[in-house]
Tab-separated table of C-alpha atoms and ligand atoms in Angstrom:
chain	number	residue	atom	x	y	z
A	1109	UNK	CA	-18.183	-165.418	-258.276
A	1110	UNK	CA	-16.582	-161.815	-256.879
A	1111	UNK	CA	-14.040	-161.513	-254.368
A	1112	UNK	CA	-13.662	-157.924	-253.248
A	1113	UNK	CA	-10.141	-157.176	-251.753
A	1114	UNK	CA	-8.235	-154.380	-249.647
A	1115	UNK	CA	-10.628	-152.150	-247.773
A	1116	UNK	CA	-13.902	-152.650	-247.748
A	1117	UNK	CA	-15.812	-149.215	-246.424
A	1118	UNK	CA	-19.062	-150.989	-244.741
A	1119	UNK	CA	-19.526	-147.794	-242.691
A	1120	UNK	CA	-17.559	-144.303	-241.653
A	1121	UNK	CA	-15.778	-146.295	-239.484
A	1122	UNK	CA	-16.446	-150.189	-239.940
A	1123	UNK	CA	-13.614	-151.392	-242.246
A	1124	UNK	CA	-12.653	-154.670	-243.560
A	1125	UNK	CA	-10.454	-156.677	-245.789
A	1126	UNK	CA	-12.893	-157.975	-248.138
A	1127	UNK	CA	-16.167	-159.338	-249.286
A	1128	UNK	CA	-17.392	-162.056	-251.610
A	1129	UNK	CA	-20.585	-161.929	-253.819
A	1130	UNK	CA	-22.222	-165.145	-253.954
A	1131	UNK	CA	-25.724	-165.369	-256.253
A	1132	UNK	CA	-25.498	-161.093	-256.641
A	1133	UNK	CA	-25.320	-161.044	-252.684
A	1134	UNK	CA	-22.924	-159.920	-249.808
A	1135	UNK	CA	-21.216	-162.527	-247.836
A	1136	UNK	CA	-18.516	-162.213	-245.297
A	1137	UNK	CA	-17.629	-165.442	-244.655
A	1138	UNK	CA	-15.602	-167.417	-247.420
A	1139	UNK	CA	-17.549	-169.782	-249.604
A	1140	UNK	CA	-17.109	-172.948	-251.331
A	1141	UNK	CA	-15.158	-172.572	-254.943
A	1142	UNK	CA	-13.777	-169.247	-253.684
A	1143	UNK	CA	-10.416	-169.849	-255.672
A	1144	UNK	CA	-12.414	-169.564	-258.806
A	1145	UNK	CA	-13.947	-166.303	-257.703
A	1146	UNK	CA	-12.964	-163.026	-259.862
A	1147	UNK	CA	-10.842	-160.665	-257.718
A	1148	UNK	CA	-11.383	-157.161	-257.193
A	1149	UNK	CA	-9.202	-155.021	-255.748
A	1150	UNK	CA	-9.631	-151.127	-253.774
A	1151	UNK	CA	-11.270	-149.184	-251.609
A	1152	UNK	CA	-15.028	-150.751	-251.747
A	1153	UNK	CA	-17.844	-148.112	-250.788
A	1154	UNK	CA	-21.541	-148.883	-251.077
A	1155	UNK	CA	-23.052	-147.756	-254.112
A	1156	UNK	CA	-23.350	-143.957	-254.440
A	1157	UNK	CA	-26.815	-142.649	-253.815
A	1158	UNK	CA	-28.203	-139.232	-256.419
A	1159	UNK	CA	-31.268	-138.123	-254.102
A	1160	UNK	CA	-32.801	-136.061	-256.544
A	1161	UNK	CA	-32.745	-136.808	-260.252
A	1162	UNK	CA	-34.670	-137.287	-262.564
A	1163	UNK	CA	-34.839	-140.474	-265.298
A	1164	UNK	CA	-37.181	-140.214	-268.377
A	1165	UNK	CA	-36.877	-136.225	-268.451
A	1166	UNK	CA	-35.444	-133.204	-270.274
A	1167	UNK	CA	-35.513	-129.801	-270.554
A	1168	UNK	CA	-39.032	-130.346	-273.288
A	1169	UNK	CA	-40.471	-132.685	-271.010
A	1170	UNK	CA	-40.792	-136.556	-271.116
A	1171	UNK	CA	-38.033	-138.624	-273.237
A	1172	UNK	CA	-38.104	-142.069	-274.454
A	1173	UNK	CA	-37.297	-145.240	-273.556
A	1174	UNK	CA	-33.742	-145.288	-275.011
A	1175	UNK	CA	-32.898	-141.705	-273.519
A	1176	UNK	CA	-33.818	-142.685	-270.025
A	1177	UNK	CA	-31.257	-145.896	-270.569
A	1178	UNK	CA	-28.810	-143.635	-271.627
A	1179	UNK	CA	-29.574	-141.104	-268.530
A	1180	UNK	CA	-29.445	-144.406	-266.199
A	1181	UNK	CA	-26.453	-146.036	-267.351
A	1182	UNK	CA	-24.536	-141.964	-267.325
A	1183	UNK	CA	-25.569	-142.562	-263.415
A	1184	UNK	CA	-24.142	-146.149	-262.793
A	1185	UNK	CA	-20.888	-145.346	-264.323
A	1186	UNK	CA	-20.573	-142.465	-262.415
A	1187	UNK	CA	-20.993	-144.842	-259.110
A	1188	UNK	CA	-25.075	-143.932	-258.567
A	1189	UNK	CA	-26.442	-146.955	-258.050
A	1190	UNK	CA	-29.360	-145.938	-256.323
A	1191	UNK	CA	-31.721	-142.791	-257.703
A	1192	UNK	CA	-34.356	-141.063	-255.906
A	1193	UNK	CA	-36.194	-139.610	-258.953
A	1194	UNK	CA	-37.966	-136.226	-257.601
A	1195	UNK	CA	-40.143	-136.162	-260.554
A	1196	UNK	CA	-40.727	-137.739	-263.862
A	1197	UNK	CA	-43.427	-137.523	-266.420
A	1198	UNK	CA	-42.329	-140.817	-267.799
A	1199	UNK	CA	-43.501	-144.617	-266.736
A	1200	UNK	CA	-39.826	-145.889	-266.065
A	1201	UNK	CA	-40.684	-148.925	-264.518
A	1202	UNK	CA	-39.156	-151.270	-266.894
A	1203	UNK	CA	-35.952	-150.400	-265.596
A	1204	UNK	CA	-36.717	-152.073	-262.491
A	1205	UNK	CA	-36.470	-155.457	-264.572
A	1206	UNK	CA	-33.118	-154.176	-265.592
A	1207	UNK	CA	-30.476	-156.119	-263.301
A	1208	UNK	CA	-27.702	-154.027	-265.131
A	1209	UNK	CA	-29.414	-150.408	-264.477
A	1210	UNK	CA	-29.189	-148.664	-261.118
A	1211	UNK	CA	-32.489	-148.826	-258.540
A	1212	UNK	CA	-34.569	-146.420	-258.751
A	1213	UNK	CA	-36.824	-144.610	-255.793
A	1214	UNK	CA	-39.653	-142.611	-257.564
A	1215	UNK	CA	-41.441	-139.603	-256.671
A	1216	UNK	CA	-43.930	-140.091	-259.260
A	1217	UNK	CA	-45.331	-136.876	-261.562
A	1218	UNK	CA	-44.328	-133.273	-260.099
A	1219	UNK	CA	-47.301	-131.536	-258.457
A	1220	UNK	CA	-47.162	-127.851	-259.365
A	1221	UNK	CA	-49.930	-124.778	-259.780
A	1222	UNK	CA	-50.863	-123.982	-263.372
A	1223	UNK	CA	-48.323	-121.991	-265.538
A	1224	UNK	CA	-45.893	-122.084	-262.424
A	1225	UNK	CA	-43.358	-124.649	-262.867
A	1226	UNK	CA	-41.004	-126.022	-266.176
A	1227	UNK	CA	-43.797	-126.601	-269.321
A	1228	UNK	CA	-44.985	-130.706	-269.629
A	1229	UNK	CA	-43.106	-131.739	-266.702
A	1230	UNK	CA	-45.705	-131.302	-263.637
A	1231	UNK	CA	-49.834	-132.085	-262.930
A	1232	UNK	CA	-50.461	-128.783	-262.832
A	1233	UNK	CA	-53.544	-128.307	-260.661
A	1234	UNK	CA	-54.899	-125.896	-258.138
A	1235	UNK	CA	-55.355	-126.359	-254.424
A	1236	UNK	CA	-58.762	-128.141	-254.117
A	1237	UNK	CA	-57.519	-130.350	-255.732
A	1238	UNK	CA	-54.241	-130.997	-254.289
A	1239	UNK	CA	-54.940	-134.282	-251.455
A	1240	UNK	CA	-56.331	-135.913	-254.769
A	1241	UNK	CA	-53.300	-135.745	-256.538
A	1242	UNK	CA	-51.033	-136.336	-253.732
A	1243	UNK	CA	-52.933	-139.783	-253.157
A	1244	UNK	CA	-52.647	-140.687	-256.650
A	1245	UNK	CA	-49.325	-139.894	-256.914
A	1246	UNK	CA	-48.231	-141.695	-253.086
A	1247	UNK	CA	-50.121	-144.589	-254.643
A	1248	UNK	CA	-48.215	-145.365	-258.101
A	1249	UNK	CA	-44.715	-143.752	-256.650
A	1250	UNK	CA	-42.431	-145.959	-254.656
A	1251	UNK	CA	-43.272	-144.057	-251.347
A	1252	UNK	CA	-42.511	-140.524	-252.293
A	1253	UNK	CA	-44.164	-137.368	-253.348
A	1254	UNK	CA	-42.524	-134.630	-255.108
A	1255	UNK	CA	-44.473	-130.614	-254.809
A	1256	UNK	CA	-43.216	-127.860	-256.435
A	1257	UNK	CA	-43.808	-125.265	-252.936
A	1258	UNK	CA	-42.289	-121.932	-255.352
A	1259	UNK	CA	-41.456	-120.876	-258.718
A	1260	UNK	CA	-41.876	-117.735	-260.293
A	1261	UNK	CA	-45.330	-115.597	-259.880
A	1262	UNK	CA	-45.541	-112.974	-263.264
A	1263	UNK	CA	-47.469	-111.005	-261.869
A	1264	UNK	CA	-45.794	-110.867	-258.717
A	1265	UNK	CA	-42.215	-110.755	-260.243
A	1266	UNK	CA	-40.037	-112.713	-258.102
A	1267	UNK	CA	-40.661	-116.514	-256.437
A	1268	UNK	CA	-44.121	-116.867	-254.319
A	1269	UNK	CA	-45.048	-119.522	-252.335
A	1270	UNK	CA	-47.768	-122.080	-254.474
A	1271	UNK	CA	-49.947	-123.782	-251.771
A	1272	UNK	CA	-51.940	-122.558	-249.271
A	1273	UNK	CA	-50.787	-123.982	-245.660
A	1274	UNK	CA	-54.308	-125.970	-245.089
A	1275	UNK	CA	-54.139	-127.375	-248.618
A	1276	UNK	CA	-50.399	-128.478	-247.886
A	1277	UNK	CA	-51.505	-129.730	-244.168
A	1278	UNK	CA	-54.018	-132.124	-245.761
A	1279	UNK	CA	-52.280	-133.421	-248.583
A	1280	UNK	CA	-49.302	-134.339	-246.733
A	1281	UNK	CA	-51.691	-135.890	-243.800
A	1282	UNK	CA	-53.028	-138.023	-247.007
A	1283	UNK	CA	-49.431	-139.124	-248.033
A	1284	UNK	CA	-48.296	-139.869	-245.024
A	1285	UNK	CA	-51.275	-142.058	-243.999
A	1286	UNK	CA	-50.607	-143.786	-247.578
A	1287	UNK	CA	-46.730	-144.520	-246.172
A	1288	UNK	CA	-45.585	-141.864	-248.270
A	1289	UNK	CA	-43.322	-139.072	-247.394
A	1290	UNK	CA	-43.067	-135.795	-249.156
A	1291	UNK	CA	-40.684	-133.261	-250.513
A	1292	UNK	CA	-41.167	-129.887	-252.125
A	1293	UNK	CA	-38.892	-128.208	-254.775
A	1294	UNK	CA	-37.899	-124.760	-252.939
A	1295	UNK	CA	-35.932	-121.832	-254.212
A	1296	UNK	CA	-37.493	-119.157	-251.969
A	1297	UNK	CA	-37.819	-118.283	-247.854
A	1298	UNK	CA	-41.513	-117.544	-248.096
A	1299	UNK	CA	-42.851	-121.057	-248.179
A	1300	UNK	CA	-40.293	-123.494	-245.727
A	1301	UNK	CA	-42.131	-122.841	-242.451
A	1302	UNK	CA	-45.125	-123.324	-244.024
A	1303	UNK	CA	-44.468	-126.740	-245.788
A	1304	UNK	CA	-42.449	-127.765	-242.392
A	1305	UNK	CA	-45.162	-126.541	-240.292
A	1306	UNK	CA	-47.538	-128.848	-242.388
A	1307	UNK	CA	-45.193	-132.045	-241.931
A	1308	UNK	CA	-43.446	-132.242	-245.093
A	1309	UNK	CA	-40.529	-134.823	-244.686
A	1310	UNK	CA	-37.940	-132.991	-247.138
A	1311	UNK	CA	-37.053	-129.659	-248.982
A	1312	UNK	CA	-35.060	-129.876	-252.570
A	1313	UNK	CA	-32.489	-126.925	-253.396
A	1314	UNK	CA	-33.755	-124.984	-250.099
A	1315	UNK	CA	-31.545	-122.311	-250.859
A	1316	UNK	CA	-34.204	-120.022	-248.900
A	1317	UNK	CA	-33.204	-121.235	-245.487
A	1318	UNK	CA	-32.618	-118.197	-243.018
A	1319	UNK	CA	-31.514	-118.185	-239.561
A	1320	UNK	CA	-34.974	-118.369	-238.572
A	1321	UNK	CA	-36.299	-121.227	-240.919
A	1322	UNK	CA	-32.976	-123.546	-239.812
A	1323	UNK	CA	-33.984	-124.329	-236.819
A	1324	UNK	CA	-37.452	-125.386	-237.384
A	1325	UNK	CA	-35.992	-127.814	-239.606
A	1326	UNK	CA	-33.584	-128.783	-237.259
A	1327	UNK	CA	-36.392	-129.517	-234.557
A	1328	UNK	CA	-38.646	-131.839	-236.898
A	1329	UNK	CA	-35.373	-133.510	-238.843
A	1330	UNK	CA	-36.674	-132.308	-242.251
A	1331	UNK	CA	-34.010	-133.452	-244.862
A	1332	UNK	CA	-32.438	-130.977	-247.495
A	1333	UNK	CA	-31.208	-131.559	-250.766
A	1334	UNK	CA	-28.969	-129.114	-251.635
A	1335	UNK	CA	-28.454	-129.886	-255.715
A	1336	UNK	CA	-25.201	-126.833	-255.273
A	1337	UNK	CA	-24.305	-128.210	-258.918
A	1338	UNK	CA	-27.880	-127.076	-260.182
A	1339	UNK	CA	-27.819	-124.116	-257.969
A	1340	UNK	CA	-24.573	-122.748	-259.953
A	1341	UNK	CA	-26.640	-122.399	-262.708
A	1342	UNK	CA	-28.551	-119.433	-261.004
A	1343	UNK	CA	-26.821	-116.264	-262.648
A	1344	UNK	CA	-27.590	-117.480	-266.303
A	1345	UNK	CA	-31.070	-117.776	-265.658
A	1346	UNK	CA	-31.462	-114.578	-263.858
A	1347	UNK	CA	-29.061	-113.121	-266.579
A	1348	UNK	CA	-32.156	-114.103	-268.947
A	1349	UNK	CA	-34.758	-112.834	-266.282
A	1350	UNK	CA	-32.674	-109.620	-266.018
A	1351	UNK	CA	-35.030	-107.498	-268.932
A	1352	UNK	CA	-38.883	-108.913	-267.908
A	1353	UNK	CA	-38.529	-109.662	-264.095
A	1354	UNK	CA	-35.203	-107.730	-262.457
A	1355	UNK	CA	-36.695	-108.344	-258.489
A	1356	UNK	CA	-36.721	-112.417	-259.293
A	1357	UNK	CA	-33.260	-111.869	-260.750
A	1358	UNK	CA	-31.979	-109.805	-258.079
A	1359	UNK	CA	-33.265	-112.393	-255.744
A	1360	UNK	CA	-32.007	-115.859	-257.646
A	1361	UNK	CA	-28.290	-113.909	-257.403
A	1362	UNK	CA	-29.021	-113.297	-253.452
A	1363	UNK	CA	-29.857	-117.282	-253.292
A	1364	UNK	CA	-27.003	-118.398	-255.412
A	1365	UNK	CA	-24.111	-116.245	-253.328
A	1366	UNK	CA	-24.980	-117.497	-249.907
A	1367	UNK	CA	-25.811	-120.950	-250.962
A	1368	UNK	CA	-22.642	-122.164	-249.478
A	1369	UNK	CA	-22.820	-120.778	-246.061
A	1370	UNK	CA	-26.601	-122.033	-246.590
A	1371	UNK	CA	-25.345	-125.342	-246.751
A	1372	UNK	CA	-22.964	-125.040	-244.194
A	1373	UNK	CA	-25.772	-123.145	-242.215
A	1374	UNK	CA	-28.078	-125.838	-242.316
A	1375	UNK	CA	-25.588	-128.726	-241.951
A	1376	UNK	CA	-23.918	-126.783	-238.639
A	1377	UNK	CA	-27.720	-126.753	-236.858
A	1378	UNK	CA	-28.225	-130.629	-237.406
A	1379	UNK	CA	-30.269	-130.446	-240.647
A	1380	UNK	CA	-30.046	-133.757	-242.175
A	1381	UNK	CA	-27.936	-133.336	-245.989
A	1382	UNK	CA	-27.995	-135.105	-248.702
A	1383	UNK	CA	-26.328	-135.715	-252.559
A	1384	UNK	CA	-28.569	-135.037	-255.395
A	1385	UNK	CA	-27.941	-133.654	-258.595
A	1386	UNK	CA	-31.030	-132.917	-260.018
A	1387	UNK	CA	-30.005	-134.479	-263.647
A	1388	UNK	CA	-32.147	-135.014	-265.698
A	1389	UNK	CA	-33.846	-131.374	-266.445
A	1390	UNK	CA	-31.433	-129.221	-267.831
A	1391	UNK	CA	-28.130	-131.002	-265.913
A	1392	UNK	CA	-26.458	-133.999	-267.940
A	1393	UNK	CA	-26.535	-137.121	-265.623
A	1394	UNK	CA	-23.553	-138.251	-263.542
A	1395	UNK	CA	-22.049	-135.922	-261.782
A	1396	UNK	CA	-22.966	-136.841	-258.370
A	1397	UNK	CA	-19.080	-136.769	-257.602
A	1398	UNK	CA	-19.652	-133.281	-258.418
A	1399	UNK	CA	-22.148	-132.416	-255.567
A	1400	UNK	CA	-20.033	-134.463	-253.089
A	1401	UNK	CA	-17.200	-132.491	-253.930
A	1402	UNK	CA	-19.368	-128.952	-253.577
A	1403	UNK	CA	-20.932	-129.976	-250.521
A	1404	UNK	CA	-16.911	-129.878	-249.074
A	1405	UNK	CA	-16.638	-126.937	-250.561
A	1406	UNK	CA	-19.578	-125.748	-248.607
A	1407	UNK	CA	-17.695	-126.352	-245.507
A	1408	UNK	CA	-19.063	-130.235	-244.644
A	1409	UNK	CA	-16.580	-132.432	-243.703
A	1410	UNK	CA	-15.305	-134.976	-246.168
A	1411	UNK	CA	-16.669	-137.621	-244.367
A	1412	UNK	CA	-20.030	-136.571	-243.262
A	1413	UNK	CA	-20.686	-135.776	-247.194
A	1414	UNK	CA	-19.437	-138.975	-248.381
A	1415	UNK	CA	-22.206	-140.576	-246.079
A	1416	UNK	CA	-24.748	-137.998	-247.115
A	1417	UNK	CA	-24.153	-140.315	-250.926
A	1418	UNK	CA	-23.818	-143.673	-248.962
A	1419	UNK	CA	-24.361	-144.722	-245.689
A	1420	UNK	CA	-26.773	-141.755	-244.322
A	1421	UNK	CA	-27.911	-141.787	-247.842
A	1422	UNK	CA	-29.211	-145.327	-247.769
A	1423	UNK	CA	-30.661	-145.041	-244.289
A	1424	UNK	CA	-32.530	-142.184	-244.762
A	1425	UNK	CA	-34.422	-144.198	-247.958
A	1426	UNK	CA	-34.687	-147.320	-246.131
A	1427	UNK	CA	-32.058	-149.463	-248.486
A	1428	UNK	CA	-28.851	-151.618	-247.181
A	1429	UNK	CA	-25.312	-150.701	-247.668
A	1430	UNK	CA	-22.721	-153.499	-247.341
A	1431	UNK	CA	-24.093	-155.790	-244.687
A	1432	UNK	CA	-23.735	-159.145	-245.016
A	1433	UNK	CA	-26.934	-161.077	-247.759
A	1434	UNK	CA	-27.371	-157.268	-248.999
A	1435	UNK	CA	-27.927	-156.895	-253.068
A	1436	UNK	CA	-23.977	-156.575	-254.019
A	1437	UNK	CA	-23.775	-152.873	-255.369
A	1438	UNK	CA	-20.749	-151.341	-254.598
A	1439	UNK	CA	-17.904	-148.804	-256.331
A	1440	UNK	CA	-14.227	-149.473	-256.157
A	1441	UNK	CA	-11.994	-146.761	-256.045
A	1442	UNK	CA	-8.310	-146.772	-256.282
A	1443	UNK	CA	-7.301	-144.872	-253.239
A	1444	UNK	CA	-9.522	-143.911	-249.780
A	1445	UNK	CA	-12.291	-141.414	-250.713
A	1446	UNK	CA	-12.769	-140.501	-247.264
A	1447	UNK	CA	-8.890	-138.422	-247.350
A	1448	UNK	CA	-10.392	-136.524	-250.217
A	1449	UNK	CA	-14.272	-136.790	-251.994
A	1450	UNK	CA	-12.443	-136.059	-255.443
A	1451	UNK	CA	-11.206	-140.021	-255.730
A	1452	UNK	CA	-15.345	-140.343	-256.330
A	1453	UNK	CA	-14.927	-138.721	-259.744
A	1454	UNK	CA	-13.414	-142.070	-261.080
A	1455	UNK	CA	-14.766	-145.675	-260.041
A	1456	UNK	CA	-12.023	-148.247	-260.724
A	1457	UNK	CA	-15.020	-150.609	-261.000
A	1458	UNK	CA	-18.592	-150.717	-260.532
A	1459	UNK	CA	-20.298	-153.934	-259.065
A	1460	UNK	CA	-24.366	-153.931	-258.884
A	1461	UNK	CA	-26.766	-156.656	-258.087
A	1462	UNK	CA	-23.283	-158.773	-257.978
A	1463	UNK	CA	-21.893	-158.031	-261.565
A	1464	UNK	CA	-18.693	-156.144	-262.464
A	1465	UNK	CA	-20.281	-152.985	-264.824
A	1466	UNK	CA	-18.002	-150.975	-265.519
B	665	ZN	ZN1	-35.267	-131.903	-260.460
């Protein structure tokens, strides 16, 4: 049995003095046998959410189970105990049976156009097949489907949209019929209006938001996961494209330069913004605290940036926080993370399914 004492941040304003963990679940009543409990002291938050990462994937494609396990452990050590996997070619279902690894909400395998995404990652298909592939991934995922909405078009020498509006609309309707939500990777401006009007639920990266599309997202409640720690790599990507694709490189630099303004404008308009690191393609796992700090740097108030990886993110994903009876997935810190989100970088204790893991 575990006794967490100090300040328990059940909600942004709902702070309690203690909780108990009985059989892996949270209890606010003092249970029988409490004197025997192991005590953990500090500021407790619900297990952090990384709403965009990839377990079972590196820059070459699928990885083996041992590598996937290391990735999941790196996330866990950073306090990220709920991951929305934004596309992976690996079957990581075995992780669901491991009480010591983070919980994963999968989006199946990425769906892209042929030669319009990183090799070995995606189902690469034409628009005529989109509905069928989306239905397939909706059935085998955990309620999300991931599209690649735009990518470099080598003939155009720039980012261009991947899916005609009608194909996207039919595919998103099919996903919704099957009870799944749809998200899309989008760097550029062009693909956004069509995807939102086609009914999409979320956009990853969303660097191409403008004053034209921001009100549309806000009105429809379409969330974004900016992945600023990944956007930080745009200048080096751009440098690699200067010789062959100068227009693309210049475009990537512009998107990078205005990244904080874009995120801040989206937040100010009321667009739901969530924390995601994009770990697993190129970036290392375990960067969730860095991404929260980036959102604050973009101008999102600390409490809302914190909610974007805790209370708000969990509500959006339909998972519990620290309520009575919920699985005891929590992270304990030395100081109040609401006062300074940099506290998140050094968890004192990680508790997963009621067990002190780190
Ligand atoms: Zn990604």
